[in-house]
Coordinates of C-alpha atoms in Angstrom, one line a residue:
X376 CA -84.0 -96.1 -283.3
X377 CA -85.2 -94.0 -280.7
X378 CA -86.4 -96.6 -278.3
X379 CA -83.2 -97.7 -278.2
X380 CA -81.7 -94.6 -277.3
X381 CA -84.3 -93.4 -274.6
X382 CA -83.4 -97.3 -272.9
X383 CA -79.6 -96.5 -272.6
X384 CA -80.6 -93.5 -271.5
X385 CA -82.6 -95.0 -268.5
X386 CA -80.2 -97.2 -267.5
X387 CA -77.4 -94.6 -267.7
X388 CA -79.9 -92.4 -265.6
X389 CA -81.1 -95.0 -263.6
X390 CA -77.0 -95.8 -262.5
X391 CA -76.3 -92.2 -261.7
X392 CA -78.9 -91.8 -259.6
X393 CA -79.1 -94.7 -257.9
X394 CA -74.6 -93.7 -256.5
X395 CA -75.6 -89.7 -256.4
X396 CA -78.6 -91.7 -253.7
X397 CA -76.2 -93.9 -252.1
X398 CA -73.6 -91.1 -251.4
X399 CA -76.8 -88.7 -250.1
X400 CA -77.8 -91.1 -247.8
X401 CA -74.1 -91.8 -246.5
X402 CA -73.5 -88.1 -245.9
X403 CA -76.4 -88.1 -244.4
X404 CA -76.1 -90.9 -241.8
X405 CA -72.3 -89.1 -241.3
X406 CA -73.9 -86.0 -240.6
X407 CA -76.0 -87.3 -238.0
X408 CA -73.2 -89.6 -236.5
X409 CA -71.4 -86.4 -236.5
X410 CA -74.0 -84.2 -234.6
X411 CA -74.3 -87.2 -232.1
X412 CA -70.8 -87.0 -231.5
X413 CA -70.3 -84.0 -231.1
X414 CA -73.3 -83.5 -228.6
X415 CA -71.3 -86.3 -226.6
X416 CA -67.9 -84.5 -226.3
X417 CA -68.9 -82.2 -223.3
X418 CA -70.0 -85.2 -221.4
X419 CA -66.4 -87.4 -222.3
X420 CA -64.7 -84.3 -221.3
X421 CA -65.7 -83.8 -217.9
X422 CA -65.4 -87.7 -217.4
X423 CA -62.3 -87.9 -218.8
X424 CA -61.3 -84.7 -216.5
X425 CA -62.9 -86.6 -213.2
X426 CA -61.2 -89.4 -214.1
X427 CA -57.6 -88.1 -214.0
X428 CA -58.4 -86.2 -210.9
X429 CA -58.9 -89.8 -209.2
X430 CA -55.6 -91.1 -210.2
X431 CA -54.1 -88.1 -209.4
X432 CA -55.3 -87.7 -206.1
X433 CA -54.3 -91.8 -205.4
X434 CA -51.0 -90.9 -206.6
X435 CA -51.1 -88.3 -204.4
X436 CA -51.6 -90.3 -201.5
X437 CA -49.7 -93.0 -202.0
X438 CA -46.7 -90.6 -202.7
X439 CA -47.8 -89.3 -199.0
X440 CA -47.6 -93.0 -197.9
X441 CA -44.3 -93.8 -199.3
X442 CA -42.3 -90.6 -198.4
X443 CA -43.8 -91.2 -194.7
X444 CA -42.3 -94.7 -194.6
X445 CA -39.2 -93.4 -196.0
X446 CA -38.7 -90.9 -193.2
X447 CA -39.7 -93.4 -190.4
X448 CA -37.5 -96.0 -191.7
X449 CA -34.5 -93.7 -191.8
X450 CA -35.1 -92.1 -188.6
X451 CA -36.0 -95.2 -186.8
X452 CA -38.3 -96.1 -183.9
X453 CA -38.0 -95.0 -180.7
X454 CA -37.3 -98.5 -179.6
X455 CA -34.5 -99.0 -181.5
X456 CA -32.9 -95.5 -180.5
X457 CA -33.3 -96.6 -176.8
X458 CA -31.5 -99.7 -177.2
X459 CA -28.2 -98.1 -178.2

């Protein structure tokens, strides 16, 4: 009767242990992702950072572009002025 027993006991062991292992070694591997990650951040940052100073500095000059065009279409050329 007590073989029995200590085999149920086994497996029962054996199946706890074997998820408690499985979720040790997840929260491990998510530990390190996260440590990786967060080590990264600093780095995105400033990219992202550079980033929208490009577009904004485009805009920025394309807004310069467009207003010029604006004020030299409504003002008109010298040519046309002379022809009046």
């Amino acid at each position: 009767m007590e073989r029995p027993l200590i085999m149920v006991l086994l497996l029962v062991g054996l199946i706890i242990g074997s998820g408690v292992g499985s979720a040790y070694a997840r929260a491990r591997r998510g530990w390190a992702d996260y440590q990786t990650a967060k080590k990264t951040v600093p780095g995105a940052r400033r990219a992202a950072w550079l980033l929208i100073k490009v577009v904004t500095t485009k805009v920025g000059v394309i807004a310069l572009l467009l207003v010029g065009a604006v004020a030299y279409a409504a003002v008109g050329s010298d040519e046309e002025q002379g022809d009046h």
